[in-house]
PDB file of C-alpha atoms in Angstrom:
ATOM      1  CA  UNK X 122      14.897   7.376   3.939  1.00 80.00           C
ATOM      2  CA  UNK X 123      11.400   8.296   3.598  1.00 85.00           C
ATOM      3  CA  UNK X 124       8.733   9.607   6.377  1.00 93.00           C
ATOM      4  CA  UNK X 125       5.033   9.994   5.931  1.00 97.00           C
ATOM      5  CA  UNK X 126       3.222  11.993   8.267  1.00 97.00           C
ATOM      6  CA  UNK X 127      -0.506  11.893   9.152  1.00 97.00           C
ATOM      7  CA  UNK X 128      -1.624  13.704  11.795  1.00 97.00           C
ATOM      8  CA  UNK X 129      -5.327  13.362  12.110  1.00 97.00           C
ATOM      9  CA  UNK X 130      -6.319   9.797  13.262  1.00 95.00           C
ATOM     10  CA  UNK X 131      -9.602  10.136  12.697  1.00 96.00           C
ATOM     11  CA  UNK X 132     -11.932  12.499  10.772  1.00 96.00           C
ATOM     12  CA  UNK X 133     -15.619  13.309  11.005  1.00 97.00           C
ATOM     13  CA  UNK X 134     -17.379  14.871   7.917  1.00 98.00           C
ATOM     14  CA  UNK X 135     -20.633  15.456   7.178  1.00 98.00           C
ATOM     15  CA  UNK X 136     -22.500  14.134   4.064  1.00 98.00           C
ATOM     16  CA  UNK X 137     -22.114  16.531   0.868  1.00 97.00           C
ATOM     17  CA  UNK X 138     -19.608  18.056   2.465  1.00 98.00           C
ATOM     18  CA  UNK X 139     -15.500  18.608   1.422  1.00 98.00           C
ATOM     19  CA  UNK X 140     -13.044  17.032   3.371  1.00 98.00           C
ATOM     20  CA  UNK X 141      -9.224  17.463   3.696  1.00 98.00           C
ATOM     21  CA  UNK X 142      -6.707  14.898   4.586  1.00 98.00           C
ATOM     22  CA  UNK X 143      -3.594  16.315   5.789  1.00 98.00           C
ATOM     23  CA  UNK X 144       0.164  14.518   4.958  1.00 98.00           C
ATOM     24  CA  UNK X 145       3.722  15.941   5.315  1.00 98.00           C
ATOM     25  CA  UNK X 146       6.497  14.046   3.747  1.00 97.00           C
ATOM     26  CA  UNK X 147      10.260  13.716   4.158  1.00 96.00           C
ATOM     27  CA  UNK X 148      12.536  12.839   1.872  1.00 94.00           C
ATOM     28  CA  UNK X 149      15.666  13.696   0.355  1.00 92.00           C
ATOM     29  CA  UNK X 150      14.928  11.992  -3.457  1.00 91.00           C
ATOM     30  CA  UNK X 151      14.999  14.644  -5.830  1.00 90.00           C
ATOM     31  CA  UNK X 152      12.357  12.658  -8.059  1.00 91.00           C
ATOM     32  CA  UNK X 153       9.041  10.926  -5.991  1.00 93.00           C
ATOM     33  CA  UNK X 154       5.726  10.331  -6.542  1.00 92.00           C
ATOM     34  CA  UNK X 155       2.786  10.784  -4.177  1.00 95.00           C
ATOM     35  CA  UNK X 156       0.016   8.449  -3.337  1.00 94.00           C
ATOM     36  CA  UNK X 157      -3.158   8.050  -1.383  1.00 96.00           C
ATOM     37  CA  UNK X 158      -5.373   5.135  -1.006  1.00 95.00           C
ATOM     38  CA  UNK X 159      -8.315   4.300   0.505  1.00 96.00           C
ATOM     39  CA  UNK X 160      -8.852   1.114   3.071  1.00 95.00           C
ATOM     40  CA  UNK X 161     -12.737   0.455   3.467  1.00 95.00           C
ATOM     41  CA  UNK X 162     -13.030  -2.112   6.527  1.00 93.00           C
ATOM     42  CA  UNK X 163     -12.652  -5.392   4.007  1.00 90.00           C
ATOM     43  CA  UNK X 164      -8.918  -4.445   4.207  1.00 91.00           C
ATOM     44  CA  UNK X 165      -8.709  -3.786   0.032  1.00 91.00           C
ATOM     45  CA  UNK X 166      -6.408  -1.165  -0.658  1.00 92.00           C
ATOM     46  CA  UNK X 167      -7.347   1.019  -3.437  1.00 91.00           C
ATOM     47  CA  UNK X 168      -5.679   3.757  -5.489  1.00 89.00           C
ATOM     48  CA  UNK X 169      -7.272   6.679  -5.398  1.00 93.00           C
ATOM     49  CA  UNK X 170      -4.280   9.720  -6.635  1.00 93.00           C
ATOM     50  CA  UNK X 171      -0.925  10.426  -8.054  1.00 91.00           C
ATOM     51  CA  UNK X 172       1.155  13.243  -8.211  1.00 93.00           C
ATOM     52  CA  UNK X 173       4.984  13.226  -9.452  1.00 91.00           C
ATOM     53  CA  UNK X 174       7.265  15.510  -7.657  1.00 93.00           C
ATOM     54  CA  UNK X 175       7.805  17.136 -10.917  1.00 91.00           C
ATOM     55  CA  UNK X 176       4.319  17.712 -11.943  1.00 89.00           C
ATOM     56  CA  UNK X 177       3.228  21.740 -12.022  1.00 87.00           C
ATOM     57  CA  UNK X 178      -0.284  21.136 -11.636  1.00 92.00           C
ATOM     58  CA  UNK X 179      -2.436  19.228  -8.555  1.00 95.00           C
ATOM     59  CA  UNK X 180      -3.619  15.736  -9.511  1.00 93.00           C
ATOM     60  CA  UNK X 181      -7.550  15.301  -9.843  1.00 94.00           C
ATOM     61  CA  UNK X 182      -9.323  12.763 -10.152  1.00 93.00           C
ATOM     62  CA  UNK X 183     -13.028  12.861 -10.022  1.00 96.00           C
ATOM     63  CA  UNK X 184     -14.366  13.829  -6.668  1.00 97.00           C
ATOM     64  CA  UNK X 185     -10.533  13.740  -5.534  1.00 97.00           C
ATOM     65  CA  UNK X 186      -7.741  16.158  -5.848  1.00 97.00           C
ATOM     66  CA  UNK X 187      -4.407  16.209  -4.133  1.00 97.00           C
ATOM     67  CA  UNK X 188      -3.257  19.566  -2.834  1.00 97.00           C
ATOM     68  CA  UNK X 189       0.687  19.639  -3.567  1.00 96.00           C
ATOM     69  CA  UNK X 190       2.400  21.937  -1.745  1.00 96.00           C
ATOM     70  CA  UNK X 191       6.077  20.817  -2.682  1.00 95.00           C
ATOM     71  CA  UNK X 192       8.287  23.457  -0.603  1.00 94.00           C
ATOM     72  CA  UNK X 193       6.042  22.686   2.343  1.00 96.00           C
ATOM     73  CA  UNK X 194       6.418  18.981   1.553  1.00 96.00           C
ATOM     74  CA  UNK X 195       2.311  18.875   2.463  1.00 97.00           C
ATOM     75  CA  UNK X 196       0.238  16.525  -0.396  1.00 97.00           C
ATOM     76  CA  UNK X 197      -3.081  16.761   1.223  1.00 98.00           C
ATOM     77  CA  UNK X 198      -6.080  14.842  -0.146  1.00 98.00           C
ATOM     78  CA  UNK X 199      -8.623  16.517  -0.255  1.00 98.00           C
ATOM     79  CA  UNK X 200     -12.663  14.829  -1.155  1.00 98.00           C
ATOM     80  CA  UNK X 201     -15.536  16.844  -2.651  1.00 97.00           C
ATOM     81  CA  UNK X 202     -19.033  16.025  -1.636  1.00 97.00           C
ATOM     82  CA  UNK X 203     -19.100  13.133   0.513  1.00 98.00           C
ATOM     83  CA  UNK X 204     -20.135  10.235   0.396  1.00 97.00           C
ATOM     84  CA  UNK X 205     -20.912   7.522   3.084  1.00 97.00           C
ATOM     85  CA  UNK X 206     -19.080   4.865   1.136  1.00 97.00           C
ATOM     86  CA  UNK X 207     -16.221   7.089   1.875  1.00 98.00           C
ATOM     87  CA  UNK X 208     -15.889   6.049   5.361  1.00 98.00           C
ATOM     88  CA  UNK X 209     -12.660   4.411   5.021  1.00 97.00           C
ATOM     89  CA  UNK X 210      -8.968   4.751   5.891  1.00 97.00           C
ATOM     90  CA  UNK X 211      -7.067   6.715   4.044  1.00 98.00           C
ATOM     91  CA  UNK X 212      -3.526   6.022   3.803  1.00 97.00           C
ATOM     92  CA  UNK X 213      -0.866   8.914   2.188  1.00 97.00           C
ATOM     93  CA  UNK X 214       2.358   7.167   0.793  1.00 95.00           C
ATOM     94  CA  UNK X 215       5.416   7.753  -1.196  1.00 94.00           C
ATOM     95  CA  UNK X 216       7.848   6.442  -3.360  1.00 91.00           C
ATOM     96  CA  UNK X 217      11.223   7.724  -4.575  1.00 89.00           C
ATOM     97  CA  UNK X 218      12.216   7.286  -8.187  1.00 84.00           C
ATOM     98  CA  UNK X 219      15.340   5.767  -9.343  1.00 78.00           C
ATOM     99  CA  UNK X 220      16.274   3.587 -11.829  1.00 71.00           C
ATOM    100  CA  UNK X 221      13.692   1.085 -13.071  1.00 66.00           C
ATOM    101  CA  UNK X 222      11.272   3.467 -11.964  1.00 73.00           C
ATOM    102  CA  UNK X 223       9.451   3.882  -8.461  1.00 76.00           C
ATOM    103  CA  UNK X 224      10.952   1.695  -5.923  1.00 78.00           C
ATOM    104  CA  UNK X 225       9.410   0.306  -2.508  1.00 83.00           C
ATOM    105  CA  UNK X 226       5.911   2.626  -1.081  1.00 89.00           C
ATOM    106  CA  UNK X 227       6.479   4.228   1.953  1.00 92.00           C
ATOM    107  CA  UNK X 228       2.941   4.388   4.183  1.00 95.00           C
ATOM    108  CA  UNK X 229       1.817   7.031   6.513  1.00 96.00           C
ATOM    109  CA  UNK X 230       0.218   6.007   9.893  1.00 95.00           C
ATOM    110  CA  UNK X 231      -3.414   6.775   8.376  1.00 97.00           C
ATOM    111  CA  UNK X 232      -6.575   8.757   8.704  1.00 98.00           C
ATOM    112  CA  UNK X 233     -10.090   7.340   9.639  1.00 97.00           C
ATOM    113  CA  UNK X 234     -13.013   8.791   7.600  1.00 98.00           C
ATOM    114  CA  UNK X 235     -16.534   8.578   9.045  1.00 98.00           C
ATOM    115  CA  UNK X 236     -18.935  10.331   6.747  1.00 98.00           C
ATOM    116  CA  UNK X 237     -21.910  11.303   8.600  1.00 97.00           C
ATOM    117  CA  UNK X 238     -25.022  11.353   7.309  1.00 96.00           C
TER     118      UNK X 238
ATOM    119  CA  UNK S 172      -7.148  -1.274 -13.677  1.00 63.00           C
ATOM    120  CA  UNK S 173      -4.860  -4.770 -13.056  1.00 73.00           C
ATOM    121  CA  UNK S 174      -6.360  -7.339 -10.749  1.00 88.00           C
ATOM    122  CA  UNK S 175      -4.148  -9.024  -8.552  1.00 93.00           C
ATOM    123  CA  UNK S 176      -5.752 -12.087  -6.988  1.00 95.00           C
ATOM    124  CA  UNK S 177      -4.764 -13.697  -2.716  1.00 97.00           C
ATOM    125  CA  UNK S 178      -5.370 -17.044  -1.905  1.00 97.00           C
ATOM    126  CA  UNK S 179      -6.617 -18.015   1.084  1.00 97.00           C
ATOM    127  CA  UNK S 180      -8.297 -14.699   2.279  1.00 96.00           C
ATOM    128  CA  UNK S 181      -8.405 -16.004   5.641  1.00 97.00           C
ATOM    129  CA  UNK S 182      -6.751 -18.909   7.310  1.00 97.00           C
ATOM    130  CA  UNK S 183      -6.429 -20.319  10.739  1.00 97.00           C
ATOM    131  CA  UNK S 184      -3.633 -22.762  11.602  1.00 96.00           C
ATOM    132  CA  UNK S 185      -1.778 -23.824  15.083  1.00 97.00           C
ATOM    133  CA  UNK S 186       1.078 -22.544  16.624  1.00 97.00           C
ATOM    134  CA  UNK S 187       4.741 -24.492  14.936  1.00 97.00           C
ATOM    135  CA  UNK S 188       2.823 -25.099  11.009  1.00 97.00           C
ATOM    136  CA  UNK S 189       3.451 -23.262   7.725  1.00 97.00           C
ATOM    137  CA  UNK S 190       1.158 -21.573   6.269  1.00 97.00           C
ATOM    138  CA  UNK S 191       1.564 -20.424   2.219  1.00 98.00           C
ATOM    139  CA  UNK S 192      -0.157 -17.319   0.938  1.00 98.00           C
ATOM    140  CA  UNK S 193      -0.445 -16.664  -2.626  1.00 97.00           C
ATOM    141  CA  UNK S 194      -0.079 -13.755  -4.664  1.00 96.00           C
ATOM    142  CA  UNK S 195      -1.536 -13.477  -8.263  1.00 94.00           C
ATOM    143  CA  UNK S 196      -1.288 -11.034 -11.562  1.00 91.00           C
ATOM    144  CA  UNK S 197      -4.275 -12.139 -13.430  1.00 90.00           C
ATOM    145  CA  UNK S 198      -4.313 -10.335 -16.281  1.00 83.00           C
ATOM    146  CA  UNK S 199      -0.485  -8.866 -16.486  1.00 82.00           C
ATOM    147  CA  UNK S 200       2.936  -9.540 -15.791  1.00 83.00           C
ATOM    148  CA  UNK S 201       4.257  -8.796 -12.339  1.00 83.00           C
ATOM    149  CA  UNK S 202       8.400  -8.564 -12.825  1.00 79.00           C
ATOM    150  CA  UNK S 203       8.375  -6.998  -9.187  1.00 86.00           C
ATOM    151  CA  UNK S 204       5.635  -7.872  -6.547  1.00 91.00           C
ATOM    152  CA  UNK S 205       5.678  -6.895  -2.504  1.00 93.00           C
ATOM    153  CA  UNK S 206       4.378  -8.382   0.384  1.00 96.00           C
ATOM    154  CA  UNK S 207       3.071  -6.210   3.191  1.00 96.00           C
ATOM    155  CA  UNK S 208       1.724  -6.811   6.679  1.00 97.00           C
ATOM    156  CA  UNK S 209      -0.440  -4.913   8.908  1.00 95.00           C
ATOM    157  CA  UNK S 210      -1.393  -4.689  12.278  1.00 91.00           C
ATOM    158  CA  UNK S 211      -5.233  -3.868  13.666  1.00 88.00           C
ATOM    159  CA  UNK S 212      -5.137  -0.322  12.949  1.00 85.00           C
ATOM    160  CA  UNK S 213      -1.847   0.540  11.470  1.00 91.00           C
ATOM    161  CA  UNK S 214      -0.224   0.958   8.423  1.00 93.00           C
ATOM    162  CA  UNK S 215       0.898  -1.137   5.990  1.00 94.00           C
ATOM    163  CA  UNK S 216       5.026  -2.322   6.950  1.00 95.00           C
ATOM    164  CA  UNK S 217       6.720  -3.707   3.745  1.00 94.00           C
ATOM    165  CA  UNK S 218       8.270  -7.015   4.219  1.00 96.00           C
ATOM    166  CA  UNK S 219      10.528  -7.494   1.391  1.00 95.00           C
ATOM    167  CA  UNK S 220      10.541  -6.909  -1.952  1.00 92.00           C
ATOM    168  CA  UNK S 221       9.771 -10.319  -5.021  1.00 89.00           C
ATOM    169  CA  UNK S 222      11.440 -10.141  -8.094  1.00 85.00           C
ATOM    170  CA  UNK S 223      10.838 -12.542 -10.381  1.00 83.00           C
ATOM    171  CA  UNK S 224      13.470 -15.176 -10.955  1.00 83.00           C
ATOM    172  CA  UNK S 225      15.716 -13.721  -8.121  1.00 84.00           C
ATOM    173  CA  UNK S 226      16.237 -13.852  -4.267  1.00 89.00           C
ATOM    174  CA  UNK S 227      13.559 -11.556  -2.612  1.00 92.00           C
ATOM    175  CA  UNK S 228      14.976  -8.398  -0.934  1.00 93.00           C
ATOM    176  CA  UNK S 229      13.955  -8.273   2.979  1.00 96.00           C
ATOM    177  CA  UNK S 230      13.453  -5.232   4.394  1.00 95.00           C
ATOM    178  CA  UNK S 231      15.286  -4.494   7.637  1.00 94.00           C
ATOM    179  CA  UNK S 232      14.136  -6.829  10.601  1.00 94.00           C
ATOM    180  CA  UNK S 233      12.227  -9.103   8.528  1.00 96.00           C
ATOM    181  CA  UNK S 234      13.734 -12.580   9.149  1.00 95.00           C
ATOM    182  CA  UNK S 235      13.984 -14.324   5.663  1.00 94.00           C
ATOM    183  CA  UNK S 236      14.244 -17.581   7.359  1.00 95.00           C
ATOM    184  CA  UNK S 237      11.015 -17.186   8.685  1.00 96.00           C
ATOM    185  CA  UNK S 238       9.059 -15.397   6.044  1.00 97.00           C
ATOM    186  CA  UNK S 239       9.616 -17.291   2.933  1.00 96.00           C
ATOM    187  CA  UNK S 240       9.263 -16.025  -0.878  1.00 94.00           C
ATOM    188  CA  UNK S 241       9.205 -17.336  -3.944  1.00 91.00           C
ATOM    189  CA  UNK S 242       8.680 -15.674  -7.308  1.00 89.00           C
ATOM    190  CA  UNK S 243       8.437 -18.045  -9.624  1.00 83.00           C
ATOM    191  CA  UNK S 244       6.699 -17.372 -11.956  1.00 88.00           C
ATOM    192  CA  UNK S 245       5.183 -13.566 -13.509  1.00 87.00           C
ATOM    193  CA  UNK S 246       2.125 -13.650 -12.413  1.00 90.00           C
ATOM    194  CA  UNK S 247       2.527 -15.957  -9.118  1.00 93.00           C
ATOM    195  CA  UNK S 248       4.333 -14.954  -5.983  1.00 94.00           C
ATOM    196  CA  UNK S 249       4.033 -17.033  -2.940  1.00 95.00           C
ATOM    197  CA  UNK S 250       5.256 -15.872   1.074  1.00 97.00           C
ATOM    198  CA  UNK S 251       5.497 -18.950   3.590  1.00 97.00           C
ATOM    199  CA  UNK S 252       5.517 -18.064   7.256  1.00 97.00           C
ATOM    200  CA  UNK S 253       7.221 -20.841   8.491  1.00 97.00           C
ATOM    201  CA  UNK S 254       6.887 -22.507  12.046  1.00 97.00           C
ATOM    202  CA  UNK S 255       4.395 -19.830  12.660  1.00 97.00           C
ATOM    203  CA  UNK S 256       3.629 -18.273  16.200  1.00 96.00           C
ATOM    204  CA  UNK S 257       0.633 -16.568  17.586  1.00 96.00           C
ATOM    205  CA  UNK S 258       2.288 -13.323  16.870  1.00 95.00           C
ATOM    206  CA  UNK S 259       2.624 -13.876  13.541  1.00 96.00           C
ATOM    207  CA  UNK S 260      -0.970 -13.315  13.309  1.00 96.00           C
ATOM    208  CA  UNK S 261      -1.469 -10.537  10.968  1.00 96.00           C
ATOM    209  CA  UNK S 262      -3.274  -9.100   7.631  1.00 96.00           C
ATOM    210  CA  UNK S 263      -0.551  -9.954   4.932  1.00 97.00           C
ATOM    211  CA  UNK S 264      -1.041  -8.170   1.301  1.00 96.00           C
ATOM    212  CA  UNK S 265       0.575  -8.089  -1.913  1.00 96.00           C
ATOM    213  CA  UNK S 266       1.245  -5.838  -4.440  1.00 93.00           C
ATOM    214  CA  UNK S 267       2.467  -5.700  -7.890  1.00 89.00           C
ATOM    215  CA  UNK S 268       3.606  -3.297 -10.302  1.00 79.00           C
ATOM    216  CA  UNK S 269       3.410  -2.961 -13.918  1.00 70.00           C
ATOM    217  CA  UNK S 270       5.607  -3.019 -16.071  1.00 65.00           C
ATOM    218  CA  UNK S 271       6.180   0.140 -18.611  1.00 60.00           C
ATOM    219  CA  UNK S 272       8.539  -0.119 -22.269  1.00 56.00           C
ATOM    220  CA  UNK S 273      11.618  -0.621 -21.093  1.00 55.00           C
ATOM    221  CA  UNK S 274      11.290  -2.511 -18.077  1.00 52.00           C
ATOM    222  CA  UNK S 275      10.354   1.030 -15.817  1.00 53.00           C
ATOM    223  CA  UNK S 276       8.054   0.179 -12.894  1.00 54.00           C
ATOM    224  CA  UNK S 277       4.795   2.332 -13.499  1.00 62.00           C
ATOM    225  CA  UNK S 278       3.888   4.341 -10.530  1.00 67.00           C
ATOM    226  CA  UNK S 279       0.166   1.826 -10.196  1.00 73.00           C
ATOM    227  CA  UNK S 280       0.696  -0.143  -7.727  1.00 80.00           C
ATOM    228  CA  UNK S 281      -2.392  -3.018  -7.789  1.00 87.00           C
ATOM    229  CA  UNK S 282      -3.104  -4.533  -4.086  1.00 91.00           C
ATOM    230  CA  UNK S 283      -4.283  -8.129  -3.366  1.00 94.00           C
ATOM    231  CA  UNK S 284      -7.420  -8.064  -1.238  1.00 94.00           C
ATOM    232  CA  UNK S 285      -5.213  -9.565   1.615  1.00 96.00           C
ATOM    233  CA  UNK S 286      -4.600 -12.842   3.855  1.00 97.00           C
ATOM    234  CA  UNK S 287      -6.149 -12.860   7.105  1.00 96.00           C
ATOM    235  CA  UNK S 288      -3.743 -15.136   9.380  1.00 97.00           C
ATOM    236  CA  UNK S 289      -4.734 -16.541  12.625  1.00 97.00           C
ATOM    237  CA  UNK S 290      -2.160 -18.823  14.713  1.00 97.00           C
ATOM    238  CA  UNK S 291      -3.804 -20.208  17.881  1.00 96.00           C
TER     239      UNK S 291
END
């Protein structure tokens, strides 16, 4: 079984400013990818990051990068310069591989960005 | 990226009716779709799992009785909460994934926008 844990409820950042998003995982699938998405308050989910358990270097894309720490089982998300459209939720999540590829998405609990201007 | 389309966004209906909530691939094939719900300010529970052709897989405690899928097609899956109760109420979303050479499941994962349902 998978766990996702998220232990900040709810973040405050100010505008132009980096934030990081803390998640631990649990699992014991030898092969798993990482996820994050964001939640604005329309309910949308939307893909922000991917990392494979097996990938040597930290996913990145655009103002987003996922810190992988893989023996500390931490894949932290973390936001350059923000934005106030990124007041959101941000949900970390995992999936194990097996055959046919990556099964069912396991969700952490979730993080509330406010972006302050 | 894929667009994956949820019809009705919202809907309101009384306490003992069905209620069907669509799930669309618009502009791929979905072999494998899954239906989530969500609570005000919690995460995202998978229900069950809709493969195309096939009996859906429910995830523990889900009652397939109640919570009814259909995969009919590849690009249309459809969950029926039947007899529906006021705590039933709930954001429902879909998801689908596509599908790589050689039938692997990529890791994208495209989300509906979601079904807001209301049982007074």
């Amino acid at each position: 079984a998978q766990k996702i844990t998220q232990t900040q409820p709810g973040m405050f950042v100010q505008e132009k400013e980096a934030v990081t998003l803390d998640c631990t995982y649990d699992t014991s699938d030898p092969s798993y990818g990482l996820f994050w998405y964001k939640q604005p308050s329309s309910g949308e989910m939307i893909f922000l990051i991917y990392q494979g358990s097996y990938d040597q270097q930290n996913a990145t894309e655009g103002r987003y990068s996922l810190n992988f720490q893989k023996a500390r089982k931490s894949a932290n998300l973390v936001i350059s310069a923000s934005q106030l459209g990124d007041s959101a939720m941000y949900f970390c999540a995992m999936s194990p591989w097996a055959s046919g590829g990556y099964q069912k998405v396991t969700f952490g609990t979730g993080t509330k960005l406010q972006v302050i201007p | 990226g894929a667009v994956v389309s949820q019809h009705p966004s919202r809907v309101i209906c009384k306490s003992g009716t069905s209620v069907k909530i669509e799930c669309r691939s618009l502009d791929f094939q979905a072999t494998t779709m899954f239906w989530y719900r969500q609570f005000p300010k919690q995460s995202l529970m998978l229900m069950a799992t809709s493969n195309e052709g096939s009996k859906a897989t429910y995830e523990q405690g889900v009652e397939k009785d109640k919570f009814l899928i259909n995969h009919a097609s590849l690009t249309l899956s459809t969950l029926t909460v039947t007899s529906a109760h006021p705590e039933d109420s709930s954001f429902y979303i879909c998801s689908a994934r596509v599908v790589l050479s050689g039938a692997t499941l990529s890791y994208e994962q495209y989300f509906g926008p979601g079904t807001r349902l209301t049982v007074t």
